[in-house]
Short mmCIF file of C-alpha atoms and ligand atoms in Angstrom, two decimals:
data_model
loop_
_atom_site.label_atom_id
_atom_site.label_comp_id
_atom_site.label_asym_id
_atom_site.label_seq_id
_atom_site.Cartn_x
_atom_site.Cartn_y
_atom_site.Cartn_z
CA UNK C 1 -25.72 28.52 89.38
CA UNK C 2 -28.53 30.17 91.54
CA UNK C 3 -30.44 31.66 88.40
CA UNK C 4 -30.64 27.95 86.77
CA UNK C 5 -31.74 26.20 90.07
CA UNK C 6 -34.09 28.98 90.24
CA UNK C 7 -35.66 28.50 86.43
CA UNK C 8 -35.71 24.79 87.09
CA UNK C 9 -37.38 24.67 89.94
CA UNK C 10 -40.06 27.90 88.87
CA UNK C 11 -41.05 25.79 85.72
CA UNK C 12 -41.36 22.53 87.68
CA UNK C 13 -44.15 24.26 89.45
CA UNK C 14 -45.74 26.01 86.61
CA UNK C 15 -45.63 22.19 85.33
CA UNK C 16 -47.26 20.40 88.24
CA UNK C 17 -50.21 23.72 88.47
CA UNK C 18 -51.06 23.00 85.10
CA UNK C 19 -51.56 19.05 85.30
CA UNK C 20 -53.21 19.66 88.40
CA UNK C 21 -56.43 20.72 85.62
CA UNK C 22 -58.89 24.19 85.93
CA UNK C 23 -61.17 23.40 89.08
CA UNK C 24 -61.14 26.44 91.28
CA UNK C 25 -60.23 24.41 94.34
CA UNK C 26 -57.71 22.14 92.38
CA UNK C 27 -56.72 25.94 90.83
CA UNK C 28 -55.57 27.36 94.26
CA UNK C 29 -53.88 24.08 95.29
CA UNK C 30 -52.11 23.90 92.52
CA UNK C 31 -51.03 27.87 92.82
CA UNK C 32 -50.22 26.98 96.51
CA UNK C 33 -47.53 24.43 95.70
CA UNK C 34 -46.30 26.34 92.86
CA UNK C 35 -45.94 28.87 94.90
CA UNK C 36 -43.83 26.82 98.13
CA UNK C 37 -41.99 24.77 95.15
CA UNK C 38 -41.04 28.42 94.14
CA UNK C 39 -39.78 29.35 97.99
CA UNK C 40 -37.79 26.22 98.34
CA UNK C 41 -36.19 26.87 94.68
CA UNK C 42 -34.76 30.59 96.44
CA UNK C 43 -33.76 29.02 99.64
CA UNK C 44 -32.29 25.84 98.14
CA UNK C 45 -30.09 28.09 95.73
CA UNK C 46 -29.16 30.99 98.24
CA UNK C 47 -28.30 28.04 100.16
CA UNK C 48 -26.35 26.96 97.49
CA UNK C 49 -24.64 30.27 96.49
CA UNK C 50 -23.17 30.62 100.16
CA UNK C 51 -21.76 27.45 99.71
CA UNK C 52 -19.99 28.20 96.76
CA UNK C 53 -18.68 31.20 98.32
CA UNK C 54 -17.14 29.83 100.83
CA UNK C 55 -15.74 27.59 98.95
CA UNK C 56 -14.33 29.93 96.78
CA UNK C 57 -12.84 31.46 99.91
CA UNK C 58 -11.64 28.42 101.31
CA UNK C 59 -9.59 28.04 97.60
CA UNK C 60 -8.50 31.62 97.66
CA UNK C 61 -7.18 31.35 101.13
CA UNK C 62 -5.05 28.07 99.95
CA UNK C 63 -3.93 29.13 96.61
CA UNK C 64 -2.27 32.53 99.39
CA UNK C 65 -0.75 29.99 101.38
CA UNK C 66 0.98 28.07 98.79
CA UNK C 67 2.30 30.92 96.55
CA UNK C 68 3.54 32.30 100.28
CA UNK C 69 5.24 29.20 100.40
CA UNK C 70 6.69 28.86 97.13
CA UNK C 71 7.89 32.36 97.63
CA UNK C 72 10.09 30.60 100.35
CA UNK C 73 11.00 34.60 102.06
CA UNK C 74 7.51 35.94 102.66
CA UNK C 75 7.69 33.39 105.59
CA UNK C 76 11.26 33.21 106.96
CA UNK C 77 10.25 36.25 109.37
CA UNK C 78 8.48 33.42 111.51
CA UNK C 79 11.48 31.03 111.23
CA UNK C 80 13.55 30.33 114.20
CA UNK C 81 17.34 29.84 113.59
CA UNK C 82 19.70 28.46 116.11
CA UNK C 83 23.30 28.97 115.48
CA UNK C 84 26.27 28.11 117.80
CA UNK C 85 29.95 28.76 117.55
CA UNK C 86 32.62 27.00 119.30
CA UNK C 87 33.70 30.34 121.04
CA UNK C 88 32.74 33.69 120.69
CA UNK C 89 36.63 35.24 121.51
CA UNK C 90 37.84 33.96 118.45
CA UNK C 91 39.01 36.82 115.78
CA UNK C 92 37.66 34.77 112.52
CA UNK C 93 34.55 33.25 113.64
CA UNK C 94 33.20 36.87 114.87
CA UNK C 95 33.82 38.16 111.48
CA UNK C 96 32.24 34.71 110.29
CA UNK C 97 28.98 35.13 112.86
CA UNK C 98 28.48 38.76 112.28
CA UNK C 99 27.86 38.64 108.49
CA UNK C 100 25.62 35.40 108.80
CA UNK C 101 23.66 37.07 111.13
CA UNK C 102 23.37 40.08 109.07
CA UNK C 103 22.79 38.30 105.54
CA UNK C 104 20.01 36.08 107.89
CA UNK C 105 18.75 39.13 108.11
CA UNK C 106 18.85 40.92 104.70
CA UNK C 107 17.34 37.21 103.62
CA UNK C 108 13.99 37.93 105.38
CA UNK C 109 14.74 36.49 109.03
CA UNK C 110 13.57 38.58 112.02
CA UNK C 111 16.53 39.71 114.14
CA UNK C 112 14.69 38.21 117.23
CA UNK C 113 14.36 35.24 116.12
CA UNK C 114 18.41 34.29 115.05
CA UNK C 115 20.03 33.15 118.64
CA UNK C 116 24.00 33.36 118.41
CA UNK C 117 25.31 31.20 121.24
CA UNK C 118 28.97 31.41 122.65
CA UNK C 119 30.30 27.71 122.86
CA UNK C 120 33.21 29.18 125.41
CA UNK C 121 34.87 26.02 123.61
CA UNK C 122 33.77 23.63 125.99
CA UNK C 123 31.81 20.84 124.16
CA UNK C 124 29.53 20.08 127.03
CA UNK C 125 28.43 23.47 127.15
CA UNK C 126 27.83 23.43 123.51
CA UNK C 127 25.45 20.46 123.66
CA UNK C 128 23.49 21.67 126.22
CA UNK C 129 22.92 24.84 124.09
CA UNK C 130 22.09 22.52 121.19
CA UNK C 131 19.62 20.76 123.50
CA UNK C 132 17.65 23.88 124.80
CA UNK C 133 17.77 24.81 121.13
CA UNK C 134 15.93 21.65 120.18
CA UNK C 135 13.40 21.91 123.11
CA UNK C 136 12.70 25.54 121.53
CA UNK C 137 11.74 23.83 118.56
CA UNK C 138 13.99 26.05 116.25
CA UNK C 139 13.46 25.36 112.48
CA UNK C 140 16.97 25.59 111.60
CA UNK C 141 20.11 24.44 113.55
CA UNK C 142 23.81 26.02 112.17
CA UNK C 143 26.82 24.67 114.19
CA UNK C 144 30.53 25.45 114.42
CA UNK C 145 31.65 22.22 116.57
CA UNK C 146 33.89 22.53 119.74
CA UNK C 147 35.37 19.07 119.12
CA UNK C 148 34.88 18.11 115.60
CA UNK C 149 35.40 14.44 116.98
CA UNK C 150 31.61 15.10 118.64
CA UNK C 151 29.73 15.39 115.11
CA UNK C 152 28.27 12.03 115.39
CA UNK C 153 26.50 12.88 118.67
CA UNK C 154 25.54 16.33 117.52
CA UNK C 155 23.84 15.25 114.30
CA UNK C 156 21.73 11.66 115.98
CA UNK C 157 20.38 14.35 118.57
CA UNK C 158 19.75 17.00 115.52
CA UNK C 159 18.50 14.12 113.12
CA UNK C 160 16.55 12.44 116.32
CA UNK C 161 14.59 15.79 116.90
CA UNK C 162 14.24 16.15 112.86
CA UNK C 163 15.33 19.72 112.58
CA UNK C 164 17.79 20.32 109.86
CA UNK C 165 21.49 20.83 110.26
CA UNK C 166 24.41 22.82 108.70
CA UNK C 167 27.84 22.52 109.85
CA UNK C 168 29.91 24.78 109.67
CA UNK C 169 34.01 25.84 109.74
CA UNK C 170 34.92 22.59 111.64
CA UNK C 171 34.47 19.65 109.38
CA UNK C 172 33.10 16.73 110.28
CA UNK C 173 34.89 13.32 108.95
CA UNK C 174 34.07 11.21 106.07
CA UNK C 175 32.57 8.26 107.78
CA UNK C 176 30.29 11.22 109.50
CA UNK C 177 29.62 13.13 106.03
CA UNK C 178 29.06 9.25 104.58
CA UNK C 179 26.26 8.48 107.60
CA UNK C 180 23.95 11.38 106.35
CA UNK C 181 24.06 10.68 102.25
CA UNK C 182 23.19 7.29 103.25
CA UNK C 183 20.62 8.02 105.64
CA UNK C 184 19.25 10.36 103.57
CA UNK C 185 19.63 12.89 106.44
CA UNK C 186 18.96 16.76 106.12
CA UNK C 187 22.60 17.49 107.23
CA UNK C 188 25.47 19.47 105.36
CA UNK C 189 29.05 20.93 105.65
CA UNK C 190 29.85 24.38 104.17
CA UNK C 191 33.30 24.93 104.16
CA UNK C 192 37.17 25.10 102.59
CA UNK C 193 39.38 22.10 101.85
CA UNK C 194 42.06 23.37 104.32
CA UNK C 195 44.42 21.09 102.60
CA UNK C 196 44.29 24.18 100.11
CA UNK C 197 45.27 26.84 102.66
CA UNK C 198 48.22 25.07 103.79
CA UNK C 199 49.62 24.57 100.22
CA UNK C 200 48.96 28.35 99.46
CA UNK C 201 50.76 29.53 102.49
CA UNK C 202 54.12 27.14 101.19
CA UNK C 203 53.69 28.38 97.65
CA UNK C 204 53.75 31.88 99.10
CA UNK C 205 57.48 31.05 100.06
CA UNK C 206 57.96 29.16 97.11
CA UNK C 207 56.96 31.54 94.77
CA UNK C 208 59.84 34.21 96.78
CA UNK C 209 62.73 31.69 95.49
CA UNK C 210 64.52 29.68 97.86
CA UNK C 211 67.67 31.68 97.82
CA UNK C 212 65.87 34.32 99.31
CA UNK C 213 64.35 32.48 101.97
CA UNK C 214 67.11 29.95 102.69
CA UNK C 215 68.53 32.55 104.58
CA UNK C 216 71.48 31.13 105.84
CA UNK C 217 72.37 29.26 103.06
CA UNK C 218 72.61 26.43 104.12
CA UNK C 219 70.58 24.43 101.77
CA UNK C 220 67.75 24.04 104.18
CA UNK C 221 64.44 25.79 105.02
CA UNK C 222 64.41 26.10 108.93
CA UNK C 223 61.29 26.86 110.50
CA UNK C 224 58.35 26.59 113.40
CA UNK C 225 54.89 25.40 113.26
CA UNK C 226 52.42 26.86 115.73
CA UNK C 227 49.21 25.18 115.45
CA UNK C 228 45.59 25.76 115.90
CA UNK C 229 43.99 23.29 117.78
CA UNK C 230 45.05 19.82 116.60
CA UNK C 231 41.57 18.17 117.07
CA UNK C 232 40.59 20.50 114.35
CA UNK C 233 40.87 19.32 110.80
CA UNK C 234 42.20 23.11 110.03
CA UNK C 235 44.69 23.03 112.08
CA UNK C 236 45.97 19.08 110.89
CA UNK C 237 46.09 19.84 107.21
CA UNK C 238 47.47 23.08 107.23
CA UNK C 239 50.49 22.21 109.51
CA UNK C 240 51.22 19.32 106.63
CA UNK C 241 50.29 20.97 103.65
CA UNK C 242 52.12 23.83 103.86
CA UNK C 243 55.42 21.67 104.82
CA UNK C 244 54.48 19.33 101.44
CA UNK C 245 54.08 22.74 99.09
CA UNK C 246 58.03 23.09 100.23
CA UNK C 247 59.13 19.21 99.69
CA UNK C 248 57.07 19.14 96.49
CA UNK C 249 59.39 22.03 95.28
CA UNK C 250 61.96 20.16 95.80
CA UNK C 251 62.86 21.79 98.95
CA UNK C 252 64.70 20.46 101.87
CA UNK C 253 62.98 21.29 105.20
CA UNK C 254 63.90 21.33 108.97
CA UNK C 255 61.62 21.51 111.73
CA UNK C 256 62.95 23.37 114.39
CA UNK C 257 59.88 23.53 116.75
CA UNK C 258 56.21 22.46 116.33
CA UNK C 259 53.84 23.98 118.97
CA UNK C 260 49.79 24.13 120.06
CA UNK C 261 48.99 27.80 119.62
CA UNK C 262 45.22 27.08 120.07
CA UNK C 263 44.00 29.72 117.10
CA UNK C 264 45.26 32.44 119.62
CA UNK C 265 47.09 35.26 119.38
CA UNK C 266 48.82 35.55 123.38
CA UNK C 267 49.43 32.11 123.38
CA UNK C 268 51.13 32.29 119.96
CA UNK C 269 53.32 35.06 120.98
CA UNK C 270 54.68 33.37 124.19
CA UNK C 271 55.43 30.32 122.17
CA UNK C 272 57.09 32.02 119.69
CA UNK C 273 59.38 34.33 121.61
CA UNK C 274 60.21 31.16 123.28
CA UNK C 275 60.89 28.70 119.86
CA UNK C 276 62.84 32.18 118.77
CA UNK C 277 65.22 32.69 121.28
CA UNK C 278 65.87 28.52 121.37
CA UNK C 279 66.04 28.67 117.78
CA UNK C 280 67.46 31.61 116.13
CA UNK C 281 68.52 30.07 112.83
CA UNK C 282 64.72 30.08 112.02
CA UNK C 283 64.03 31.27 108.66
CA UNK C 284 60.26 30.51 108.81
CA UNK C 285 57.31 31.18 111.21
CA UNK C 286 54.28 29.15 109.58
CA UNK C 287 51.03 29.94 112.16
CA UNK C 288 47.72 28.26 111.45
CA UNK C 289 45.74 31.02 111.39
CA UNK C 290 46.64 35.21 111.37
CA UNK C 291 45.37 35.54 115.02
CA UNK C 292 48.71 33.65 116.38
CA UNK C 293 50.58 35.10 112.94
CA UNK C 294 49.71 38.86 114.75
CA UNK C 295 51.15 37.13 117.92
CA UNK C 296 54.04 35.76 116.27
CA UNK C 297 54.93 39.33 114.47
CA UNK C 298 54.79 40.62 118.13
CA UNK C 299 57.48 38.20 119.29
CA UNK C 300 59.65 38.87 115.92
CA UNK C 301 59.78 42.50 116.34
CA UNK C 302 60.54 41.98 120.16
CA UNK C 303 63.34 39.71 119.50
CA UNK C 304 65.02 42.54 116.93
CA UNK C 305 63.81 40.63 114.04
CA UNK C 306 62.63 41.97 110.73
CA UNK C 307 59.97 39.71 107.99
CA UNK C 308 60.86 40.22 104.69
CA UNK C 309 64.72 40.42 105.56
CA UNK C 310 65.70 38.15 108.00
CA UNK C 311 62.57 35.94 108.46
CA UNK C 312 59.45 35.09 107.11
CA UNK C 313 55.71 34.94 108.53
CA UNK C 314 52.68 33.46 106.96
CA UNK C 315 49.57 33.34 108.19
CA UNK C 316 45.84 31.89 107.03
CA UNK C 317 42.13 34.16 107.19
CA UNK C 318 43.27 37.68 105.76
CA UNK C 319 42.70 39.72 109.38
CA UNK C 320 42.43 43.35 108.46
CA UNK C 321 45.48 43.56 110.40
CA UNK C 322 47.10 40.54 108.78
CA UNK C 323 46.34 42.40 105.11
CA UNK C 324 47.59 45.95 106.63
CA UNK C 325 50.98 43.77 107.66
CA UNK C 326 51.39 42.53 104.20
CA UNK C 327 50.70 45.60 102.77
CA UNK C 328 53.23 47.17 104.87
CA UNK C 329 56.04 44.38 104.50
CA UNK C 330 55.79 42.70 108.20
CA UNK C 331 53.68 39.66 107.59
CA UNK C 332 55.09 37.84 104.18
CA UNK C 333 51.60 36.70 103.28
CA UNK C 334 48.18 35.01 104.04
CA UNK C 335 45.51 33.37 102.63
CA UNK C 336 42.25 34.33 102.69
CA UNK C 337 39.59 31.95 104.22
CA UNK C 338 36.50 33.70 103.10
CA UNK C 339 34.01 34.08 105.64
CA UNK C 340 31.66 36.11 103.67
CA UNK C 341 30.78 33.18 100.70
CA UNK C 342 31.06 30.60 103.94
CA UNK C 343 28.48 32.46 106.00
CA UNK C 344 26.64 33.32 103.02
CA UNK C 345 26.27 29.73 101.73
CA UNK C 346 25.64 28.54 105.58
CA UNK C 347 22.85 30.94 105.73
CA UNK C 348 21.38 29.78 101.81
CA UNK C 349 22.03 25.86 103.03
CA UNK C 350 19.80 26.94 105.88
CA UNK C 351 16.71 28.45 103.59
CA UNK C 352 17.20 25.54 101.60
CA UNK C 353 16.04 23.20 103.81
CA UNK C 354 13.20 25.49 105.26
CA UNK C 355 12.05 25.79 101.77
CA UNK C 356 11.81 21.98 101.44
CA UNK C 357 14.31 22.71 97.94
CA UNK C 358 17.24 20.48 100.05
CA UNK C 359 21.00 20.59 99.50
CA UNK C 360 23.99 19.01 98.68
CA UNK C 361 25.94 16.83 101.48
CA UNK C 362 29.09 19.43 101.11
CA UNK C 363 29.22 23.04 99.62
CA UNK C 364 32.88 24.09 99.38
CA UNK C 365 34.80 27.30 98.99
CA UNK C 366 37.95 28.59 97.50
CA UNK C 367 40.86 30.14 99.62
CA UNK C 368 43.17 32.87 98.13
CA UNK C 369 46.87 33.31 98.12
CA UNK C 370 47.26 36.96 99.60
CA UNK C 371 50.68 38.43 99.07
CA UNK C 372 51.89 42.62 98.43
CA UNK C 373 50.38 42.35 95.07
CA UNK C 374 46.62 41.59 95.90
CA UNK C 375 46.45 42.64 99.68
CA UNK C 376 45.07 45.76 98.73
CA UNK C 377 42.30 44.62 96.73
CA UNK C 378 40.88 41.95 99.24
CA UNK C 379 41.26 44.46 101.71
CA UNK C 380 39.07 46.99 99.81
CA UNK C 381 36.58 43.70 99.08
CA UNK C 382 36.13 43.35 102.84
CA UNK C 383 34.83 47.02 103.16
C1 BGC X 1 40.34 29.76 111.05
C2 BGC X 1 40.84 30.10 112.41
C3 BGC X 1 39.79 29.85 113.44
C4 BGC X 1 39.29 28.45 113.30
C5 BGC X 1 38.16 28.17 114.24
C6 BGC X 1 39.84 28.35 111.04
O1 BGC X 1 39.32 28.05 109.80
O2 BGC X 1 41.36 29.88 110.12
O3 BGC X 1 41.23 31.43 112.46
O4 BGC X 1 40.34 30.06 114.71
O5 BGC X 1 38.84 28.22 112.01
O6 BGC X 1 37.71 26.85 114.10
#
């Protein structure tokens, strides 16, 4: 570019010297604007070559950003990701935190800038977190709901400050999951159907025959619930599902006690000792989750009782020690709720939306049965 600007402007002035005719004085005139024509030509196109450089710069600098961009990780170390869970002293969700905040990590998010907060299960303490969170100006929210029954709120304060959203472990209802398809919203679920756990954990029985586990013969399946906490959509479907798995084998069923355990393993044991010693014909202890199955067990072997001979225990998660029972005979089964692909798909959900690439309203998961036969191998999985 400089070297033609240069040419055309250098024979311009050769043009105008020659027109200008052969009189001396005409002569030097002629030579003396030839000669500044020739000086503006140099400045004009070094003027013109630093132009182009920097905009060549400019372009190069832009063409970095956007392939840094389109790489979606080169940038997540300067992402800010808020995360809050219901309540820290609860056996599953710190197996569930710890691996999303180490596959965060292995994802390209700086350790310092992933906040874990402890909901203590208190909802108002919760939203405040969520608030501060939003005043931070994080680029991600991930939330585990106290009260599932406070989604609405969470997600118009989420929405309002337009950071994106993923839910997680506690589902949210339909008219809730409805409000952000139709809205368009940047919100999402990632979860099981715990309609599925429940049926697994009455299949587990079902598949032991029901003479073994009608244990007194007498044509009916006695047993206790204890149940997570019954705002929870966990806790709900798993108390009826794994009844239905015994009806829908044609099974006749007896409650003999239905109590709140609240996903805890102290409270479970107190409630079953007591449910025990009221009820000693029970042939079944169904517990929403393995914490208050490990509680129950306790209670069992205190009252002289053994699983697998004269009473059964299921369980839901797949607790190390809930897999070691199995293996050893003194939990009848589980069902693995697996927080790895959960945490994993929470954390992917997450990069999604930083990435601008978006996701689906609801990303679901598969439980799995757990019995003797495969506790070994989902134990070793977990290693
Ligand atoms: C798990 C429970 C846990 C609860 C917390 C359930 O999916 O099975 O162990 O306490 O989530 O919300």
């Amino acid at each position: 570019m400089k070297k033609k600007l240069v040419s055309l402007l250098t024979v311009s002035a050769m043009t105008m010297s020659m027109l200008v005719g052969c009189g001396s004085g005409a002569a030097d005139t002629a030579t003396q604007t030839a000669e500044t024509v020739a000086e503006t030509a140099t400045d004009v196109a070094e003027t013109a070559t630093d132009a182009a450089q920097e905009v060549a710069d400019t372009a190069t600098e832009v063409a970095e950003t956007v392939t840094e961009e389109a790489a979606g990780s080169g940038d997540l170390a300067d992402k800010k990701v808020g995360v809050c869970i219901y309540q820290f002293a609860d056996n599953f969700m710190t197996l569930f935190r710890t691996e999303l905040e180490n596959y965060l990590i292995s994802q390209g998010f700086s350790k310092d800038n992933i906040t874990i907060v402890d909901g203590a299960n208190d909802q108002a303490t919760q939203t405040n977190q969520i608030q501060n969170f939003i005043t931070q100006g994080v680029d991600v929210l991930i939330i585990n709901p106290v009260n599932s029954s406070s989604a609405a709120t969470i997600t118009d304060l989420v929405v309002g400050a337009d950071i994106p959203l993923v839910y997680i472990n506690r589902e949210p209802d339909a008219d809730e999951e409805a409000r952000w398809q139709s809205n368009g919203w940047n919100v999402t679920y990632v979860g099981c159907d715990a309609r599925q756990s429940g049926t697994m954990q009455g299949e587990i029985l079902v598949d032991l025959g029901k003479e073994k586990v009608d244990l007194n013969g007498d044509g009916k399946i006695q047993y206790i619930m204890i149940e997570g906490d019954p705002e929870n959509v966990d806790a709900q479907y798993r108390t009826e599902f794994s009844v239905k798995a015994l009806e829908d084998a044609g099974w006749e069923v007896e409650e003999l006690d239905d109590q709140v355990g609240m996903w805890d393993q102290a409270t479970a044991q107190q409630l079953v000792a007591n449910s025990l010693s009221a009820h000693p014909e029970t042939e079944v202890v169904f517990c929403n989750n393995d914490a208050m199955a490990l509680g129950a067990l306790q209670s069992i072997e205190a009252a002289g009782r053994k699983v697998g001979e004269d009473i059964y225990l299921v369980g839901v998660d797949a607790l190390t020690e809930a897999l070691e029972d199995v293996l050893a005979g003194t939990m009848t089964g589980t069902v693995f709720n697996d927080h790895i692909a959960q945490s994993h798909g929470a954390a992917d959900a997450a990069i999604n939306y930083i990435t601008g690439a978006g996701n689906d309203y609801y990303i679901g998961c598969d439980y799995v049965k757990v019995t003797t036969d495969n506790a070994q191998s989902v134990l070793d999985s977990l290693k």
